[in-house]
Structure formats: structure tokens, C-alpha cells
Protein backbone atom coordinates (compact mmCIF):
# COMPACT_ATOMS: atom_id res chain seq x y z
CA UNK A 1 -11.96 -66.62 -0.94
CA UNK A 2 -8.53 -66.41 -3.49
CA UNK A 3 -10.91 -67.58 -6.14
CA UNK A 4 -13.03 -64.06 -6.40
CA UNK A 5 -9.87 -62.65 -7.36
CA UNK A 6 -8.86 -65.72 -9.62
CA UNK A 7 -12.04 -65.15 -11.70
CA UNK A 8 -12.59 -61.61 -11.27
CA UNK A 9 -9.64 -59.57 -11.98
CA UNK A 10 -9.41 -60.08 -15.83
CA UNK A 11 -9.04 -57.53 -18.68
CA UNK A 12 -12.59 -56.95 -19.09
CA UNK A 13 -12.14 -55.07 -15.70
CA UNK A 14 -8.49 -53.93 -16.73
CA UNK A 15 -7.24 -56.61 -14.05
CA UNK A 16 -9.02 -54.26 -11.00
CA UNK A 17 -11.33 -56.10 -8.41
CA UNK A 18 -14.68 -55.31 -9.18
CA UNK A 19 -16.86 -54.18 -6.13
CA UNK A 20 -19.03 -56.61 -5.68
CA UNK A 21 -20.62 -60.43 -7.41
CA UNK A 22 -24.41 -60.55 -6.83
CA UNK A 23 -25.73 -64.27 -7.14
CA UNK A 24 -29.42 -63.76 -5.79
CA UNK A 25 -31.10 -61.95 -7.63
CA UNK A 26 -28.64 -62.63 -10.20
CA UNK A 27 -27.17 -59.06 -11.19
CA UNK A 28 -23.52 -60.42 -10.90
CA UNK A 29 -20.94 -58.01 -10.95
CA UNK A 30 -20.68 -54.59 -10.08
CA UNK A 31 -17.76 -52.96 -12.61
CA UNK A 32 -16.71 -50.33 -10.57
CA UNK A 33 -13.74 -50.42 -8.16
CA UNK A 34 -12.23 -48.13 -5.22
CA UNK A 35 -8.39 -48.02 -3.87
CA UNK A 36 -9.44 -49.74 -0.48
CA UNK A 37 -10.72 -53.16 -2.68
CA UNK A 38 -7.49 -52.64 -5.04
CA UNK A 39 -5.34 -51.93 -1.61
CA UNK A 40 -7.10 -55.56 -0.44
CA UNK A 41 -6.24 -57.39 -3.57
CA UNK A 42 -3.07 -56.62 -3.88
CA UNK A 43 -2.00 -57.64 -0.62
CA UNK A 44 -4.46 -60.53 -0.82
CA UNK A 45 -1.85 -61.82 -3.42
CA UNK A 46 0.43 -61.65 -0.99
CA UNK A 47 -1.67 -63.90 1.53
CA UNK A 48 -2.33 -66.25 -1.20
CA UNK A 49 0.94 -67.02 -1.84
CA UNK A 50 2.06 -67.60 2.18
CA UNK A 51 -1.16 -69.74 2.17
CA UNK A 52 0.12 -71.54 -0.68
CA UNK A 53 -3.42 -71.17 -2.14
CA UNK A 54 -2.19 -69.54 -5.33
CA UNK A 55 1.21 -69.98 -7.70
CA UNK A 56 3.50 -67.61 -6.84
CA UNK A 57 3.61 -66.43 -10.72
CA UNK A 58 0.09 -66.39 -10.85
CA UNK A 59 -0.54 -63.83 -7.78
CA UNK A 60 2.36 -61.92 -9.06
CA UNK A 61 0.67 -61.83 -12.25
CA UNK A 62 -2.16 -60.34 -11.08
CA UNK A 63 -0.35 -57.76 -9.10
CA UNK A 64 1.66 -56.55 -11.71
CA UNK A 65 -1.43 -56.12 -14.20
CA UNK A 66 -3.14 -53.92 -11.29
CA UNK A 67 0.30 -52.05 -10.74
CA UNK A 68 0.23 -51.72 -14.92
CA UNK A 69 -3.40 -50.25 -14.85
CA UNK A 70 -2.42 -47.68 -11.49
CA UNK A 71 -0.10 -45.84 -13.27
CA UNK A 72 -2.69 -45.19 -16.17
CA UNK A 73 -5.53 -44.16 -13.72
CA UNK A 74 -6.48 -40.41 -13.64
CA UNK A 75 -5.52 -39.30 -10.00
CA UNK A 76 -5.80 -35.79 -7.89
CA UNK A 77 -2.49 -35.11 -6.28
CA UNK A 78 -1.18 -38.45 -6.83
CA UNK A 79 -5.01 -39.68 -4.94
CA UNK A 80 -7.22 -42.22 -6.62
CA UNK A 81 -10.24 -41.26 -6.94
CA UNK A 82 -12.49 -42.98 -4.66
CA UNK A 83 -14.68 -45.06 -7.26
CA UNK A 84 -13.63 -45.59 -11.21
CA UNK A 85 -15.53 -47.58 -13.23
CA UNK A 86 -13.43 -50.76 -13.85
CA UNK A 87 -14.39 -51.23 -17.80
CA UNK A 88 -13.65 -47.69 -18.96
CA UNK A 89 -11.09 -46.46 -15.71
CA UNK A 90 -13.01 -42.90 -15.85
CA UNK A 91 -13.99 -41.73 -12.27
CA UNK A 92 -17.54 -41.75 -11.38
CA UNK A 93 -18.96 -38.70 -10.57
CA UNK A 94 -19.20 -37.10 -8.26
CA UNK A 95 -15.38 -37.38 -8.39
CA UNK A 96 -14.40 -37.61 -5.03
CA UNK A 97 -11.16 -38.39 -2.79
CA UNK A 98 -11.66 -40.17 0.48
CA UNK A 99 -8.89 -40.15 3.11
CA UNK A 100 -9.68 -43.43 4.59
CA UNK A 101 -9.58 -44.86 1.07
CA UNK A 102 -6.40 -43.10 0.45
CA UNK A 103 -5.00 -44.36 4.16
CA UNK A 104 -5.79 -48.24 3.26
CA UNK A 105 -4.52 -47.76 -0.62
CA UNK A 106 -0.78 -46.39 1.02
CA UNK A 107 -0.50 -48.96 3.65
CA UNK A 108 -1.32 -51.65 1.45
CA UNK A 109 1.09 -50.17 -1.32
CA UNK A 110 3.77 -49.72 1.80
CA UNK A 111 3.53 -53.82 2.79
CA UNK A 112 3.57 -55.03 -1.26
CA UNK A 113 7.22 -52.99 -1.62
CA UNK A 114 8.38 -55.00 1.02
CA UNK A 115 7.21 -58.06 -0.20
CA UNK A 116 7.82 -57.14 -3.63
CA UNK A 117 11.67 -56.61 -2.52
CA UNK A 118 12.00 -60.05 -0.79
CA UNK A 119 10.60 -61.70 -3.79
CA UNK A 120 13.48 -59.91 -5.85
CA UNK A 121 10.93 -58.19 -8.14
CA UNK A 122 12.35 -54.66 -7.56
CA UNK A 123 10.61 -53.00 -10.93
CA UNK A 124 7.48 -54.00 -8.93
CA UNK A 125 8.44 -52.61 -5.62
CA UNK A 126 9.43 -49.51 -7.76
CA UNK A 127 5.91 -49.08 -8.89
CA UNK A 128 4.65 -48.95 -5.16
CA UNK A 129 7.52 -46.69 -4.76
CA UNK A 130 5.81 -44.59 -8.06
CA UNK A 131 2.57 -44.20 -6.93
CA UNK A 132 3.29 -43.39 -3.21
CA UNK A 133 5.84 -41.32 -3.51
CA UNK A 134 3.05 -38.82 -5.55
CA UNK A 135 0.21 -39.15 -2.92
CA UNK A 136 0.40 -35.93 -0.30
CA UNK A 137 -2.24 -36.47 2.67
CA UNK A 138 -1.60 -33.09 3.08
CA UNK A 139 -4.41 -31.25 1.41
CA UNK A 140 -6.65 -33.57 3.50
CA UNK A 141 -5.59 -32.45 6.32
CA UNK A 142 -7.51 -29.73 8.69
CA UNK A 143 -4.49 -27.63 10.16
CA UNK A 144 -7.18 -25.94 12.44
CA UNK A 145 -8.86 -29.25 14.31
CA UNK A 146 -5.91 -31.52 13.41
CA UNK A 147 -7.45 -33.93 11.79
CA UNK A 148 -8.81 -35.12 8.65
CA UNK A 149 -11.41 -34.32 6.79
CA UNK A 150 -13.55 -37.15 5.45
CA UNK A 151 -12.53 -36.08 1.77
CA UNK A 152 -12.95 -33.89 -0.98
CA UNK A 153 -15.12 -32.85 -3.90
CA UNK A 154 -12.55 -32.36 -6.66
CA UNK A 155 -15.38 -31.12 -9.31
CA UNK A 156 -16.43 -28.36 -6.60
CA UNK A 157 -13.02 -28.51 -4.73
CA UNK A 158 -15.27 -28.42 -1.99
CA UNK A 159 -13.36 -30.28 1.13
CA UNK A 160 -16.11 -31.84 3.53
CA UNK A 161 -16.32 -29.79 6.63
CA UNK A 162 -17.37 -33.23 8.84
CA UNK A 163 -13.53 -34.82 10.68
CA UNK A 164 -12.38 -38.23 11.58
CA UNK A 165 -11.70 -37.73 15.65
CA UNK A 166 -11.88 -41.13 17.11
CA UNK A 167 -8.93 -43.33 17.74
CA UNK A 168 -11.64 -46.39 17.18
CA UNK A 169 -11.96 -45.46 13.32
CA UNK A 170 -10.86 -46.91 10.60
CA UNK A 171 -9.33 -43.53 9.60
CA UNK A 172 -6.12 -44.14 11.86
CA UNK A 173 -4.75 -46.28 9.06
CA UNK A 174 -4.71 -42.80 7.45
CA UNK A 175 -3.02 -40.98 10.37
CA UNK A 176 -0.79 -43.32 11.06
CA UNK A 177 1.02 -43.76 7.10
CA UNK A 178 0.39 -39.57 6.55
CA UNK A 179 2.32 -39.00 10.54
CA UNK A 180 5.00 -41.66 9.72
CA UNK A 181 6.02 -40.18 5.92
CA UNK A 182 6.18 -36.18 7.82
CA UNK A 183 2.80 -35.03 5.96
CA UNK A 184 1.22 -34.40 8.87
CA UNK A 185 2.64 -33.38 12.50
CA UNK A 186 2.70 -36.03 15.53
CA UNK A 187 -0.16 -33.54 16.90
CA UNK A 188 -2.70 -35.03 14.98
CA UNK A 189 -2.15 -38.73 17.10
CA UNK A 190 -2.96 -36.33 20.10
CA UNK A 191 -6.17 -34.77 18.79
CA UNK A 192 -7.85 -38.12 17.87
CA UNK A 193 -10.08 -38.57 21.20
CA UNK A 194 -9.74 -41.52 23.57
CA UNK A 195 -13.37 -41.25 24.77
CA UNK A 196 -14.63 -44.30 26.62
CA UNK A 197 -17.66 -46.49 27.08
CA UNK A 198 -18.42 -49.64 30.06
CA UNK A 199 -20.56 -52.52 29.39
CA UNK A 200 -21.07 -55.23 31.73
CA UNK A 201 -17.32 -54.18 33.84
CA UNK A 202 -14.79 -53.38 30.71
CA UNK A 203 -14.19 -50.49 29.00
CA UNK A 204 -12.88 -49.26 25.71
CA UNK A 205 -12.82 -46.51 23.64
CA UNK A 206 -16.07 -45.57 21.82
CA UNK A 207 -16.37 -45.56 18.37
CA UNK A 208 -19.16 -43.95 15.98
CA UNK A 209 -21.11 -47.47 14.83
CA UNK A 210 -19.59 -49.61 17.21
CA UNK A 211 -18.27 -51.98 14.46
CA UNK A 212 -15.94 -54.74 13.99
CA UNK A 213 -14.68 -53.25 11.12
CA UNK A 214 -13.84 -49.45 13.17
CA UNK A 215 -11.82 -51.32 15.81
CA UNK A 216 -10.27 -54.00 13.75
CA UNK A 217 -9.49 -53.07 10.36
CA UNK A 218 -6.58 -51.12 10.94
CA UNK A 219 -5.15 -54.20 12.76
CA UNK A 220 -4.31 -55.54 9.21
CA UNK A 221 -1.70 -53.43 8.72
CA UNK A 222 -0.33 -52.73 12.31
CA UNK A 223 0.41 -54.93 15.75
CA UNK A 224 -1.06 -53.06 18.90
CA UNK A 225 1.35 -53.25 21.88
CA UNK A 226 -0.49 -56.12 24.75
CA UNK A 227 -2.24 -54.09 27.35
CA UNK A 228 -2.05 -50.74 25.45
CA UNK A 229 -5.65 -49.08 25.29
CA UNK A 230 -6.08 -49.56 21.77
CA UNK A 231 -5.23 -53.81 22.09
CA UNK A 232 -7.48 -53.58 25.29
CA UNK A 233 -10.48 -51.33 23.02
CA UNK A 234 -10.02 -53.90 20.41
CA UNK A 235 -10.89 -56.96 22.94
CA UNK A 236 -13.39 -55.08 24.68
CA UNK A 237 -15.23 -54.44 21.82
CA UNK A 238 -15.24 -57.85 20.17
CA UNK A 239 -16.53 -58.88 23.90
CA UNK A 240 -19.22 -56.75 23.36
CA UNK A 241 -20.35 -58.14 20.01
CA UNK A 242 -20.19 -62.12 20.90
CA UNK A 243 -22.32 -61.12 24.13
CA UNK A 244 -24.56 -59.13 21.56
CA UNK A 245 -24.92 -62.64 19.56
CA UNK A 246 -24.98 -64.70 22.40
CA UNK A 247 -27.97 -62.74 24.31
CA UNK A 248 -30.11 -63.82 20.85
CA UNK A 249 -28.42 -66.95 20.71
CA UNK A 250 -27.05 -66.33 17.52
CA UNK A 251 -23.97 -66.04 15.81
CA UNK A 252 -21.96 -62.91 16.35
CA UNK A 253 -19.90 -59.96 14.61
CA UNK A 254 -21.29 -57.08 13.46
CA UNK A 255 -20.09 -54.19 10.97
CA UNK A 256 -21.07 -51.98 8.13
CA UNK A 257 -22.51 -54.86 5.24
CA UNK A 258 -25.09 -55.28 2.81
CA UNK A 259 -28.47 -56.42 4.20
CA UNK A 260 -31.89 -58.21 3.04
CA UNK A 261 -33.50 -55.46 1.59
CA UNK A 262 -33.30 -54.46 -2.25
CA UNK A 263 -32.94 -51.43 -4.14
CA UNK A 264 -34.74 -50.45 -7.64
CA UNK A 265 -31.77 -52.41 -9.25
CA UNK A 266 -32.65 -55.45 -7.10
CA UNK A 267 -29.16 -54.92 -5.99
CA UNK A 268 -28.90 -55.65 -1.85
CA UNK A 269 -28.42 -52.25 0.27
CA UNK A 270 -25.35 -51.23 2.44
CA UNK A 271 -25.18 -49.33 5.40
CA UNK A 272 -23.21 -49.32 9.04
CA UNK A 273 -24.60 -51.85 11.56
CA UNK A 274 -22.88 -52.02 14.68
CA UNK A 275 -23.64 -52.68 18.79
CA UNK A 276 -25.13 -49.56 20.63
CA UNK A 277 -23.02 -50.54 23.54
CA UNK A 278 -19.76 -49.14 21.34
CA UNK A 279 -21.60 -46.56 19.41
CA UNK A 280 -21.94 -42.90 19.53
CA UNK A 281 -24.52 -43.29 17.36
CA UNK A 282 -28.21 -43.68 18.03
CA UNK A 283 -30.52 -46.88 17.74
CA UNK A 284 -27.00 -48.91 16.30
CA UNK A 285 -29.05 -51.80 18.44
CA UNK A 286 -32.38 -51.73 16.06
CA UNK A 287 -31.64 -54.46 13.49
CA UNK A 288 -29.16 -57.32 13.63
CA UNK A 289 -26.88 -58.14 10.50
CA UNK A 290 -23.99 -60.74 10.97
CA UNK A 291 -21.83 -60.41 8.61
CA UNK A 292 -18.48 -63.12 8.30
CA UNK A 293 -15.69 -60.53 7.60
CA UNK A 294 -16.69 -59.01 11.00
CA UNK A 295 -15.40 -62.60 12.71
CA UNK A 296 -12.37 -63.28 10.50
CA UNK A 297 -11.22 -59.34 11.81
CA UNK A 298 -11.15 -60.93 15.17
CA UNK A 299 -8.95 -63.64 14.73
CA UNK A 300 -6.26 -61.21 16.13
CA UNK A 301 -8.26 -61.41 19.66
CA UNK A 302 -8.27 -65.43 19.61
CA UNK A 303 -9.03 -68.18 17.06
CA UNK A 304 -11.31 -70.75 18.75
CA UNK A 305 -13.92 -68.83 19.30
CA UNK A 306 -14.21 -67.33 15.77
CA UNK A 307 -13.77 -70.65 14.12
CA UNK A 308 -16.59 -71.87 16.28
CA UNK A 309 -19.10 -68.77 15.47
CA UNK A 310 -17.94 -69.46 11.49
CA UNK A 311 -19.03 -72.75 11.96
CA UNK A 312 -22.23 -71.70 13.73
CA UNK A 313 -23.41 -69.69 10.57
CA UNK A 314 -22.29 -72.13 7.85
CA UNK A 315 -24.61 -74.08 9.92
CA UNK A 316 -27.31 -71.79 8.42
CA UNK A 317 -25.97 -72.20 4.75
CA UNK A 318 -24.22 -69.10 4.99
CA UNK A 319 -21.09 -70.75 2.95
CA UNK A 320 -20.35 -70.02 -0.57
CA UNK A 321 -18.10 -70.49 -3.61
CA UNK A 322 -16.16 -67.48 -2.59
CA UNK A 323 -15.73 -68.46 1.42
CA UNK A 324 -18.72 -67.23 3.03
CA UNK A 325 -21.76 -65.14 1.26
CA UNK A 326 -21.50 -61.03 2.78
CA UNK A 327 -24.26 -61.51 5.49
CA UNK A 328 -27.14 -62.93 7.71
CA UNK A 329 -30.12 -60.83 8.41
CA UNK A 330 -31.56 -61.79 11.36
CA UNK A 331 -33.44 -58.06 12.20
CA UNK A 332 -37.06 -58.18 12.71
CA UNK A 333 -39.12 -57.23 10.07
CA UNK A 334 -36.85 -58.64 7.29
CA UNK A 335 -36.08 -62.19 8.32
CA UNK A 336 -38.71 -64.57 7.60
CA UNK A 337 -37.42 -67.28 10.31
CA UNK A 338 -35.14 -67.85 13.35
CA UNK A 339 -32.20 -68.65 11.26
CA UNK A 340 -32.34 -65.42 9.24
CA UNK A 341 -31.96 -64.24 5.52
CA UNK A 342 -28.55 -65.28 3.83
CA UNK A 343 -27.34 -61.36 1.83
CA UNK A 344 -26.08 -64.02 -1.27
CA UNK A 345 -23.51 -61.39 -2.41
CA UNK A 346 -19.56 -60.95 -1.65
CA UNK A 347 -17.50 -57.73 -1.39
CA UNK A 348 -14.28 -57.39 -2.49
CA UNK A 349 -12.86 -55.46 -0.10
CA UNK A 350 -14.43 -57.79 2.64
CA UNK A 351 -13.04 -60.68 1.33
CA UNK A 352 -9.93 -58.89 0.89
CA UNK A 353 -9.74 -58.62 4.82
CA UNK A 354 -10.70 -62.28 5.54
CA UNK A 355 -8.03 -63.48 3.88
CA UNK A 356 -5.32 -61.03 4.93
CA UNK A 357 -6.56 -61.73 8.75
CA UNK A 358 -6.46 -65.37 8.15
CA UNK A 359 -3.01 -65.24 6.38
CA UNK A 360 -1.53 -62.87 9.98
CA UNK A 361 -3.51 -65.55 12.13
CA UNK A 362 -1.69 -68.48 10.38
CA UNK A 363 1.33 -67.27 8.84
């Protein structure tokens, strides 16, 4: 998995992880970036080094180049944009800011000062301290509902009039760093709902795809207290997806991915996939798209079992140069054969997740 970032982040791409390497068809990389895959690389530095996959120097290196190119990068209230285009570092329109972007981009920034400090590299750390210190999740904020909006179009300064209000959301990365720095009042914690859904005896809070990645990605960044709702959600809902797999007899973990269909480009399509059993959602249950991220999230909610499924799908070839290729698409309709179509493209970002969740599991 370190290697993507070994051979990706170069100067062609001013050191920035590019979205996405396409092998089949070969369109190979995408040169456009956003702050959650820079967020993911720079703390996937960090797990390198307490894997002792990469030279200290070398993931340093690579973090101080990204810090470098940061501080040049046209921003809206101290905000990266969400997408830039890696070669020329010019926004792409429409130029838009997305709080959950934003969210991951802080709390990633937030856990490389610290590191940054205990590796005595304070000029670093003051960097973090930089380009934090200049981002206000303020403007983002709905003062009416108490929550935040999805974003904003800066060309049209149009904010989007659609809210994050689940606790199972990715988004409460966001909530969390903007409540904890005083942007935003305790209030909003309140206002996120704690609606629940029951499948076979458990329950858990819903979430809008019923994904992996909803329920699990904020886990990077933050412990949840044993038998709090959220730790209990978080097991309930990876429950949910290995019975999902295991009803097909198939591998399991499910979240939003690219899948085996193409575009005009012949690049692979991306969308949410998730379990309907979690999902607010309609029809989340119509195709079925494993993707490997989704079971490295889970190591948090035990190890066996996710090294077993891992092994299940490099069973069906699903292992690459860069760890594991994005996905398996096993959905009728689109898979050829029982053991499904390998998606032979990685994603920066979910890369960037295995190996952070692999480097909490281990280190």
C-alpha cells in the first residue's frame, strides 16, 4: 500500500497524491487531488514509519514537500478547495468547499503536529499549526438546524441547503475538530440524530448508505468509549455486513467504491453501495460491490475475522501491487461469474485508510 505514495507523490503532481491509478483499461492516473486523500497521505507517512515500511527521512520527505505545496494552494477562508488539479494546483470548477473534506483535512493536520513535535521537527508541526489555525468551520455551519451544510459554491457563494444529521456519518469527524477548537457550540453534538435500526436482534444507529466507510471512518482519528452507542453502532453494523456476505457466501464489506461499469473515458464509475439493513436509503441492497478498504476499517471491531475475509478475496485475485485492487463486483448483471469482476483501480484516499487502520490495529 506505502508504495502508491512512494511512486506517486512526485513533482510532476507537486508532491500531492493523485486521486486515483487506473491499470485496466490502462488510463493510469487521475492528476487531480482533494484534502481528504492529502489528509490520508500525510498521516499515512506517519503509519509508514511505525510500520517500519518506509525511512523515516523518506516519509518525512514527502510530508514536508506536501506541507511546501499547502501553503501555495489557493484556499477560501483558510478551506481547500475540494478538488485541484495536481499538475497546475488551480481548483477545478465548480470550485467548491466540502465540510467533510475540510473535517478529515483538520484532523489529519491535528495528529501530524503531534507527531511532527515528537519527531523534533517543530518548523513542520508549525506548518500544521499555519494552515489550521486559518481554517474557520464557521461559515459552514447552519446556526438555524445546527448542523452543517454539505458545502459551498464559492463561484455562486451559494451554500447547499441539504445538512449532515446523522451521528453514523462520516461528517462527525467535522463536528467533532470544529466543537473541540470553539467554532461551533456543543449544541450541534445534540442535534446530530441517534435514530436506530434492528436486524436479526441488535441495533444501531442508522446511517444514510449503510456503509463501512459512514460508521468507521471517523474511527481513524478517534477511540469510541466500550459499550457507548456509537462503539456498539460501529459493531452492529459491521455484523450486518459479514452476514450480508455470508448469506451469498461471499466475501464481505461494503462502502461507497468504484464498480465494473465504465464511463465515456473508460474510466470505472463511483457511487455509495452499502447494506439496506443500515440504510435510510432505498434499494442500498440491489447490487453487491466488496470493496477491501471497507474490511481493513473494521479491524477496530476484531482482526481474525477481517484477515480471514482479506484472504477470502485475494483468493479471487483481488491482490495488487498497491495492496489490494479498489473492488469486487459481484452484482447481477455486471459480473460475468460466481467469483465476480476485479474494479483493477486503487484510490488514494482508500488506501490512505487501510494503512492508517492497519498501523492503529498493530501499532
Amino acid at each position: 500500500i506505502w508504495s502508491f505514495f512512494e511512486d506517486f507523490c512526485t513533482a510532476e503532481d507537486n508532491y500531492l497524491p493523485p486521486d486515483n491509478f487506473q491499470e485496466r483499461p490502462p488510463v493510469g492516473i487521475a492528476h487531480r487531488s482533494s484534502p481528504t486523500n492529502i489528509g490520508l497521505c500525510l498521516i499515512s507517512c506517519l503509519a509508514a514509519i511505525d510500520l517500519n515500511v518506509a525511512r523515516p527521512e523518506a516519509a518525512l520527505g514527502i510530508i514536508q514537500n506536501i506541507l511546501t505545496t499547502l501553503r501555495r494552494m489557493v484556499k477560501w477562508n483558510g478551506h481547500l478547495y475540494n478538488w485541484y488539479d495536481t499538475r497546475t494546483l488551480k481548483p477545478l470548477h465548480p470550485a467548491y468547499v466540502s465540510t467533510v473534506d475540510s473535517g478529515n483535512l483538520a484532523a489529519c493536520l491535528v495528529i501530524l503536529r503531534e507527531a511532527l513535535i515528537e519527531y523534533g521537527r517543530a518548523d513542520l508541526a508549525a506548518s500544521c499549526d499555519e494552515l489550521l489555525s486559518s481554517m474557520s468551520f464557521e461559515p459552514l455551519y447552519d446556526e438555524a438546524h445546527h448542523l452543517f451544510s454539505i458545502g459551498i459554491d464559492t463561484c455562486r457563494a451559494n451554500i447547499t441547503s441539504s445538512f449532515y444529521d446523522l451521528m453514523a456519518s462520516e461528517a462527525r469527524t467535522a463536528g467533532f475538530v470544529a466543537i473541540a477548537r470553539g467554532d461551533v457550540p456543543r449544541r450541534h453534538w445534540r442535534s446530530l440524530s441517534r435514530a436506530q435500526v434492528e436486524k436479526d436482534g441488535y441495533r444501531g444507529m442508522v446511517s444514510w448508505t449503510g456503509s463501512m466507510f459512514e460508521y468507521l471512518m471517523p474511527r481513524l482519528f478517534f477511540e469510541s468509549a466500550e459499550g457507548s452507542l456509537l462503539y456498539e453502532s460501529m459493531r452492529f453494523a459491521v455484523g450486518v455486513q459479514k452476514n450480508r456476505g455470508k448469506n451469498k457466501n461471499l466475501p464481505w464489506g461494503i462502502s461507497e467504491s468504484a464498480f465494473y461499469a465504465l464511463d465515456p473515458s473508460l474510466n470505472y464509475r463511483y457511487k455509495a453501495h452499502g447494506c439496506g439493513a443500515l440504510a435510510l436509503k432505498r434499494n442500498m441492497n440491489k447490487e453487491f460491490v466488496v470493496s477491501p478498504y471497507s474490511s481493513f476499517l473494521a479491524l477496530c471491531c476484531g482482526v481474525k475475522d477481517v484477515v480471514k475475509n482479506l484472504r477470502s478475496m485475494e483468493r479471487l485475485e483481488a491482490a495488487g501491487k498497491y495492496g489490494f485492487w479498489e473492488a469486487i463486483d459481484f452484482s447481477e448483471g455486471r459480473a460475468a461469474g460466481k467469483n465476480g469482476e476485479v474494479v483493477y483501480c486503487v484510490m488514494a484516499h482508500h488506501l490512505g485508510m487501510s494503512l492508517v487502520s492497519i498501523a492503529n490495529a498493530l501499532c
